[in-house]
Amino acid sequence: MINKQLKLILVSTPIGYLGSGKGGGVEITIISLIKGLILLGHKIILIAPKGSKLPFESKLLEIRLIDGIDQPSWQHQKTSDPVLIPFNSVLPKLWEEVIDIANESDAVINFAYDWLPLWLTKIQAIKIFHLISMGAESLIMKEIISEIGQLFPSQLAFHTKIQSKDYSLKNEPIIVGNGFDMENYFFNKNENGPLGWAGRIAPEKGLEDAVKVANDLDEKLLVWGFIEDKEYASKIENIFKKEIVEWRGFLPTNQFQEQLGRCRALLNTPKWNEAYGNVIVEAMACGVPVIAYDLGGPGELIEDGFNGFLVKPNDIEGLIKATKLISEIKRKNCRDWFEIKATNKVFAERVENWLYKGLNKKNSDDLQD
Ligand code: HBI
């Protein structure tokens, strides 16, 4: 049966253009999903801030770039802060473009963790679907997401169940996971490499715990990621006299995955309710088992003893013990887990089913064209 082609408008995050890295994980999500939805034959109009670029083109993809001032990130605001709309803000301009072309499309998918697009769900005829990218980082976002979750439960989806628990929803939450392009990651079977850690270099990511593990085992720790908090990074360097951390910077995916794949394990030490944990999946894709605190998304992605180990949050002795046992994990399990659960194809299929159900079309098997 040919699936019904959907004409979709996808609206990117307003905190930085696609490719700037400022959107963090949500940039990878958008790019992976567009590739996956196009593989399924759907037509996409991407509305994104000026400067956005994608690593591929397609006759099924149109990109509309909107100029304006970036929206401040909720990760840099206080939980009790009000919504700020800067002068010449890009956010309302993105959504004026959506409203202009809405009647030629089947649905909108919003990736912005922002108040305006959620509120618009109440007054727009076209169905706006929201892929919520974080836990409750702000009271006003928690309020509007919970309200839309009550009014339009089929139009909200989350990356993980644990993330959705931050919001008071009426129905069972819709979980779509995330997805990464299989073509970008290569399996590395080497079992005796160094220890790695990857993520934004900022306090909520808990890098200091991984450094203590490497120090205890008297070895180096390879660290990839954008140094968002320089003061924190220099504190990390001064925990111990000898040099533990080998800073590798924020690399493009092809270089990052090639280096990451050589690690015998990735340590993941979140201090906040990480909604998903992209680096966990990228490690899986390269065959690298993960030792993670049982918290947030990582706690849901790691199957303890199968593709890695879960450790009680902040239990550094537990991390050390797990690191010494890591050769018990078959690296092939990690790659298999990735191919079954987190490629952009399976992610796009889950999103497609979310949209078909939300648009009251039965699931894709029995749809006529
Ligand atoms: N803040 N205001 C705002 N809007 C976003 O879309 C947003 C954000 N902070 C972080 C963020 N998105 C993404 O980096 C995470 O959702 C992954």
Coordinates of C-alpha atoms and ligand atoms in Angstrom, one line a residue:
M1 CA 0.0 0.0 0.0
I2 CA 1.4 3.4 -0.8
N3 CA 1.5 5.6 2.3
K4 CA -0.4 8.9 1.9
Q5 CA 2.1 11.7 1.2
L6 CA 2.0 14.4 3.9
K7 CA 2.7 18.0 3.1
L8 CA 4.5 19.1 6.3
I9 CA 5.8 22.4 7.6
L10 CA 8.7 22.0 10.1
V11 CA 9.7 25.0 12.2
S12 CA 13.2 25.1 13.7
T13 CA 14.4 26.5 17.1
P14 CA 14.7 30.3 17.2
I15 CA 17.8 30.3 19.5
G16 CA 20.3 30.0 16.6
Y17 CA 20.4 29.1 12.9
L18 CA 20.5 25.4 12.0
G19 CA 24.3 24.5 11.8
S20 CA 25.3 27.1 14.5
G21 CA 25.4 24.4 17.2
K22 CA 23.5 26.8 19.5
G23 CA 20.4 24.6 19.2
G24 CA 22.3 21.6 20.6
G25 CA 20.6 18.3 20.2
V26 CA 17.5 19.7 18.6
E27 CA 19.5 20.5 15.5
I28 CA 20.5 16.9 15.0
T29 CA 16.9 15.8 15.6
I30 CA 15.6 18.2 12.9
I31 CA 18.1 17.2 10.3
S32 CA 17.7 13.5 11.0
L33 CA 13.9 13.7 10.9
I34 CA 13.8 15.6 7.6
K35 CA 16.0 13.0 6.0
G36 CA 13.9 10.2 7.4
L37 CA 10.5 11.8 6.4
I38 CA 11.8 12.4 2.9
L39 CA 12.9 8.7 2.7
L40 CA 9.2 7.9 3.5
G41 CA 8.2 10.2 0.6
H42 CA 6.7 13.2 2.4
K43 CA 7.0 16.8 1.3
I44 CA 8.7 19.2 3.7
I45 CA 8.8 23.0 4.0
L46 CA 11.4 23.9 6.6
I47 CA 11.0 27.4 8.2
A48 CA 14.2 28.4 10.0
P49 CA 16.3 31.4 11.0
K50 CA 18.5 33.0 8.3
G51 CA 21.9 31.2 8.0
S52 CA 20.4 27.8 8.5
K53 CA 21.7 25.1 6.2
L54 CA 21.2 21.4 5.8
P55 CA 23.9 18.8 4.7
F56 CA 21.7 17.6 1.8
E57 CA 19.1 18.8 -0.8
S58 CA 16.0 17.1 -2.1
K59 CA 13.2 18.0 -4.5
L60 CA 10.8 17.1 -1.6
L61 CA 12.4 19.8 0.6
E62 CA 11.9 23.6 0.5
I63 CA 13.7 25.8 3.0
R64 CA 12.4 29.3 3.9
L65 CA 14.9 31.4 5.9
I66 CA 13.6 34.2 8.2
D67 CA 15.7 37.0 9.5
G68 CA 15.5 38.4 13.1
I69 CA 17.0 38.4 16.6
D70 CA 17.6 35.0 18.3
Q71 CA 15.3 34.0 21.2
P72 CA 17.2 33.8 24.5
S73 CA 17.7 30.1 25.5
W74 CA 15.6 28.8 28.4
Q75 CA 18.8 27.0 29.5
H76 CA 20.3 30.4 30.4
Q77 CA 17.2 31.8 32.1
K78 CA 15.7 31.3 35.6
T79 CA 12.8 28.8 36.0
S80 CA 10.6 31.7 37.2
D81 CA 11.5 34.1 34.3
P82 CA 8.7 35.5 32.1
V83 CA 8.7 34.9 28.3
L84 CA 11.0 37.5 26.7
I85 CA 10.4 38.6 23.1
P86 CA 13.4 40.7 21.9
F87 CA 13.2 43.6 19.5
N88 CA 12.9 42.4 15.9
S89 CA 12.5 38.9 17.3
V90 CA 12.8 36.0 14.8
L91 CA 10.2 33.8 16.7
P92 CA 7.0 35.6 15.7
K93 CA 8.3 36.1 12.2
L94 CA 8.9 32.3 11.9
W95 CA 5.3 31.7 12.9
E96 CA 3.8 34.5 10.6
E97 CA 5.4 32.5 7.8
V98 CA 3.7 29.3 9.0
I99 CA 0.3 31.0 9.2
D100 CA 0.8 32.4 5.7
I101 CA 1.2 29.0 4.1
A102 CA -0.7 26.8 6.5
N103 CA -3.7 26.2 4.3
E104 CA -1.6 24.4 1.7
S105 CA -0.2 21.9 4.2
D106 CA -1.5 18.9 6.2
A107 CA 0.3 19.7 9.5
V108 CA 3.0 21.6 11.2
I109 CA 5.8 20.1 13.5
N110 CA 7.3 22.6 16.0
F111 CA 10.7 22.0 17.4
A112 CA 11.0 25.2 19.4
Y113 CA 10.8 25.0 23.2
D114 CA 8.9 28.3 23.3
W115 CA 5.7 29.7 24.5
L116 CA 4.4 31.3 21.3
P117 CA 4.0 28.1 19.0
L118 CA 2.4 26.2 21.9
W119 CA -0.1 29.0 22.5
L120 CA -0.9 29.2 18.7
T121 CA -2.1 25.5 18.9
K122 CA -5.3 26.8 20.5
I123 CA -6.2 29.3 17.7
Q124 CA -4.8 27.8 14.4
A125 CA -7.0 25.7 12.2
I126 CA -4.0 23.7 11.0
K127 CA -2.8 21.1 13.5
I128 CA 0.4 22.0 15.1
F129 CA 2.4 19.0 16.5
H130 CA 5.1 19.7 19.1
L131 CA 8.2 17.5 19.7
I132 CA 9.1 18.7 23.2
S133 CA 12.9 18.8 23.5
M134 CA 13.6 19.3 27.2
G135 CA 12.2 18.6 30.6
A136 CA 10.4 21.4 32.5
E137 CA 13.1 24.1 32.3
S138 CA 10.7 27.0 33.1
L139 CA 7.5 27.4 34.9
I140 CA 5.7 29.2 32.1
M141 CA 6.8 26.5 29.6
K142 CA 5.6 23.8 32.0
E143 CA 2.3 25.6 32.3
I144 CA 1.7 26.0 28.6
I145 CA 2.9 22.5 27.7
S146 CA 0.7 20.9 30.3
E147 CA -2.3 23.0 29.1
I148 CA -1.8 22.0 25.4
G149 CA -1.3 18.4 26.7
Q150 CA -4.7 18.6 28.3
L151 CA -6.5 20.3 25.2
F152 CA -4.7 18.5 22.3
P153 CA -3.0 15.3 23.8
S154 CA -2.4 13.8 20.4
Q155 CA -0.3 16.8 19.2
L156 CA 2.4 16.5 21.9
A157 CA 5.3 14.0 21.8
F158 CA 8.4 13.6 23.8
H159 CA 11.8 11.9 23.3
T160 CA 11.5 9.8 26.5
K161 CA 8.9 8.8 29.0
I162 CA 11.0 10.1 31.9
Q163 CA 11.2 13.5 30.2
S164 CA 7.4 13.6 29.9
K165 CA 6.9 13.0 33.6
D166 CA 7.9 16.7 34.2
Y167 CA 4.5 17.7 32.7
S168 CA 1.0 17.1 34.0
L169 CA -0.6 15.3 31.0
K170 CA -4.1 13.9 30.7
N171 CA -3.3 10.8 28.6
E172 CA -0.4 8.4 28.3
P173 CA 2.5 10.5 26.8
I174 CA 3.4 9.9 23.1
I175 CA 7.1 8.9 23.0
V176 CA 9.0 9.1 19.6
G177 CA 12.6 8.7 20.8
N178 CA 15.1 10.3 18.5
G179 CA 17.1 9.3 15.4
F180 CA 20.5 9.5 13.8
D181 CA 21.6 8.9 10.2
M182 CA 23.1 5.4 10.0
E183 CA 25.4 6.5 7.1
N184 CA 27.2 8.9 9.4
Y185 CA 28.4 6.2 12.0
F186 CA 30.7 3.3 11.6
F187 CA 31.0 0.3 13.9
N188 CA 34.4 0.0 15.6
K189 CA 35.1 -3.4 17.3
N190 CA 38.3 -2.4 19.1
E191 CA 37.9 -3.2 22.8
N192 CA 41.0 -1.7 24.4
G193 CA 40.7 2.0 23.7
P194 CA 40.7 5.0 26.1
L195 CA 37.8 6.3 28.2
G196 CA 35.6 9.0 26.6
W197 CA 33.2 11.7 27.7
A198 CA 31.1 14.0 25.3
G199 CA 28.7 16.8 25.8
R200 CA 28.3 20.6 26.3
I201 CA 31.0 21.5 28.8
A202 CA 28.8 23.0 31.5
P203 CA 28.0 22.2 35.2
E204 CA 24.8 20.3 34.6
K205 CA 26.7 17.7 32.6
G206 CA 28.9 16.6 35.5
L207 CA 32.3 16.2 33.7
E208 CA 34.2 16.4 37.0
D209 CA 32.9 12.9 38.0
A210 CA 34.3 11.3 34.8
V211 CA 37.6 13.0 35.5
K212 CA 37.7 11.4 39.0
V213 CA 37.2 8.0 37.4
A214 CA 40.0 8.4 34.9
N215 CA 42.3 9.7 37.7
D216 CA 41.5 6.7 39.9
L217 CA 42.3 4.3 37.0
D218 CA 45.4 6.4 36.3
E219 CA 44.5 7.1 32.7
K220 CA 43.5 9.9 30.3
L221 CA 39.9 11.0 29.6
L222 CA 39.1 12.1 26.0
V223 CA 36.6 15.0 26.1
W224 CA 34.5 16.2 23.1
G225 CA 32.1 19.1 23.2
F226 CA 31.5 22.8 23.0
I227 CA 33.1 24.7 26.0
E228 CA 30.0 26.7 27.0
D229 CA 31.4 27.5 30.5
K230 CA 35.1 28.4 30.4
E231 CA 35.4 29.0 34.1
Y232 CA 33.9 25.5 34.8
A233 CA 36.4 24.0 32.2
S234 CA 39.4 25.5 33.9
K235 CA 38.1 24.3 37.3
I236 CA 38.0 20.8 35.8
E237 CA 41.6 21.1 34.7
N238 CA 42.7 22.0 38.2
I239 CA 41.0 19.1 40.1
F240 CA 44.1 17.1 39.9
K241 CA 47.8 18.1 39.5
K242 CA 48.5 15.7 36.7
E243 CA 46.8 16.3 33.3
I244 CA 43.8 13.9 32.9
V245 CA 41.6 15.6 30.3
E246 CA 42.5 15.6 26.6
W247 CA 40.2 18.3 25.1
R248 CA 39.1 17.3 21.6
G249 CA 36.6 20.2 21.0
F250 CA 33.3 20.2 19.2
L251 CA 33.9 18.2 16.0
P252 CA 31.8 17.6 12.9
T253 CA 30.0 14.3 13.2
N254 CA 32.3 12.3 10.8
Q255 CA 35.4 13.2 12.8
F256 CA 33.7 12.9 16.2
Q257 CA 32.3 9.4 15.5
E258 CA 35.7 8.2 14.1
Q259 CA 37.4 9.2 17.3
L260 CA 34.6 8.2 19.7
G261 CA 34.5 4.7 18.1
R262 CA 38.0 4.0 19.4
C263 CA 36.9 4.3 23.0
R264 CA 36.4 1.2 25.1
A265 CA 33.6 3.1 27.0
L266 CA 31.8 6.4 27.1
L267 CA 31.1 7.8 30.6
N268 CA 27.9 9.8 31.0
T269 CA 27.4 11.8 34.2
P270 CA 24.3 14.0 33.9
K271 CA 23.4 16.2 36.9
W272 CA 20.0 17.2 35.4
N273 CA 17.0 15.4 33.9
E274 CA 18.6 15.1 30.4
A275 CA 15.6 14.7 28.1
Y276 CA 17.3 12.2 25.8
G277 CA 21.1 11.9 25.5
N278 CA 22.2 12.1 21.9
V279 CA 25.8 11.2 22.7
I280 CA 24.6 7.9 24.2
V281 CA 23.1 6.9 20.8
E282 CA 26.1 8.2 18.9
A283 CA 28.3 5.9 21.0
M284 CA 25.9 3.0 20.5
A285 CA 26.1 3.6 16.7
C286 CA 29.9 3.2 16.9
G287 CA 29.8 0.1 19.1
V288 CA 30.9 2.0 22.3
P289 CA 29.2 0.8 25.5
V290 CA 28.0 3.5 27.8
I291 CA 28.4 3.8 31.6
A292 CA 25.7 6.3 32.7
Y293 CA 24.0 7.6 35.8
D294 CA 20.5 6.2 36.0
L295 CA 18.9 9.6 35.4
G296 CA 16.8 11.2 32.7
G297 CA 17.0 9.9 29.1
P298 CA 20.2 8.0 29.5
G299 CA 18.5 5.9 32.3
E300 CA 15.9 4.9 29.6
L301 CA 18.3 4.2 26.7
I302 CA 20.9 2.1 28.5
E303 CA 19.8 -1.6 29.0
D304 CA 21.9 -2.4 32.1
G305 CA 24.4 -5.3 31.2
F306 CA 23.3 -5.3 27.5
N307 CA 24.6 -2.1 25.9
G308 CA 26.2 -0.6 28.9
F309 CA 25.8 -0.2 32.7
L310 CA 23.6 2.1 34.8
V311 CA 25.0 3.5 38.0
K312 CA 23.2 5.3 40.9
P313 CA 23.5 9.1 40.3
N314 CA 26.7 10.7 41.7
D315 CA 28.1 7.3 42.7
I316 CA 31.7 7.6 41.5
E317 CA 32.8 4.3 43.0
G318 CA 30.0 2.7 41.0
L319 CA 31.3 4.3 37.8
I320 CA 34.8 2.9 38.6
K321 CA 33.4 -0.6 39.3
A322 CA 31.4 -0.6 36.0
T323 CA 34.4 0.7 34.0
K324 CA 36.5 -2.3 35.2
L325 CA 33.7 -4.7 34.0
I326 CA 33.1 -3.0 30.6
S327 CA 34.7 -5.9 28.6
E328 CA 31.6 -7.9 29.6
I329 CA 29.5 -5.9 27.2
K330 CA 29.5 -7.1 23.6
R331 CA 30.1 -4.0 21.4
K332 CA 28.0 -5.5 18.6
N333 CA 25.0 -5.3 21.1
C334 CA 25.4 -1.5 21.0
R335 CA 25.3 -1.2 17.2
D336 CA 22.4 -3.6 17.0
W337 CA 20.5 -1.6 19.6
F338 CA 21.1 1.6 17.5
E339 CA 19.9 0.0 14.3
I340 CA 16.7 -1.3 15.8
K341 CA 15.8 1.7 18.0
A342 CA 17.5 5.0 16.8
T343 CA 18.2 5.4 13.1
N344 CA 16.5 8.3 11.4
K345 CA 14.4 5.8 9.4
V346 CA 12.7 4.2 12.5
F347 CA 12.5 7.6 14.1
A348 CA 10.7 9.0 11.0
E349 CA 8.3 6.0 11.0
R350 CA 7.4 6.7 14.7
V351 CA 6.8 10.4 13.9
E352 CA 4.8 9.5 10.8
N353 CA 2.5 7.2 12.9
W354 CA 2.2 10.0 15.5
L355 CA 1.0 12.4 12.7
Y356 CA -1.3 9.9 11.0
K357 CA -3.0 9.2 14.4
G358 CA -3.2 12.9 15.3
L359 CA -4.7 13.7 11.9
N360 CA -7.2 10.9 12.4
K361 CA -5.8 8.9 9.6
K362 CA -5.4 5.3 10.6
N363 CA -1.8 4.0 10.8
S364 CA 0.2 3.9 7.5
D365 CA -0.6 0.2 6.7
D366 CA -4.1 0.6 5.4
L367 CA -4.0 4.2 4.0
Q368 CA -5.1 4.6 0.4
D369 CA -3.4 7.4 -1.6
Ligands
HBI1 N1 15.4 27.8 24.5 N2 13.8 29.5 24.1 C1 14.4 28.4 23.8 N3 13.9 27.7 22.7 C2 14.4 26.5 22.2 O1 13.9 26.0 21.2 C3 15.5 25.9 23.0 C4 15.9 26.6 24.1 N4 17.0 26.1 24.8 C5 17.6 24.9 24.5 C6 17.1 24.3 23.3 N5 16.0 24.8 22.6 C7 17.7 23.0 22.7 O2 19.1 23.2 22.8 C8 17.4 21.8 23.6 O3 16.0 21.7 23.5 C9 18.1 20.6 23.1

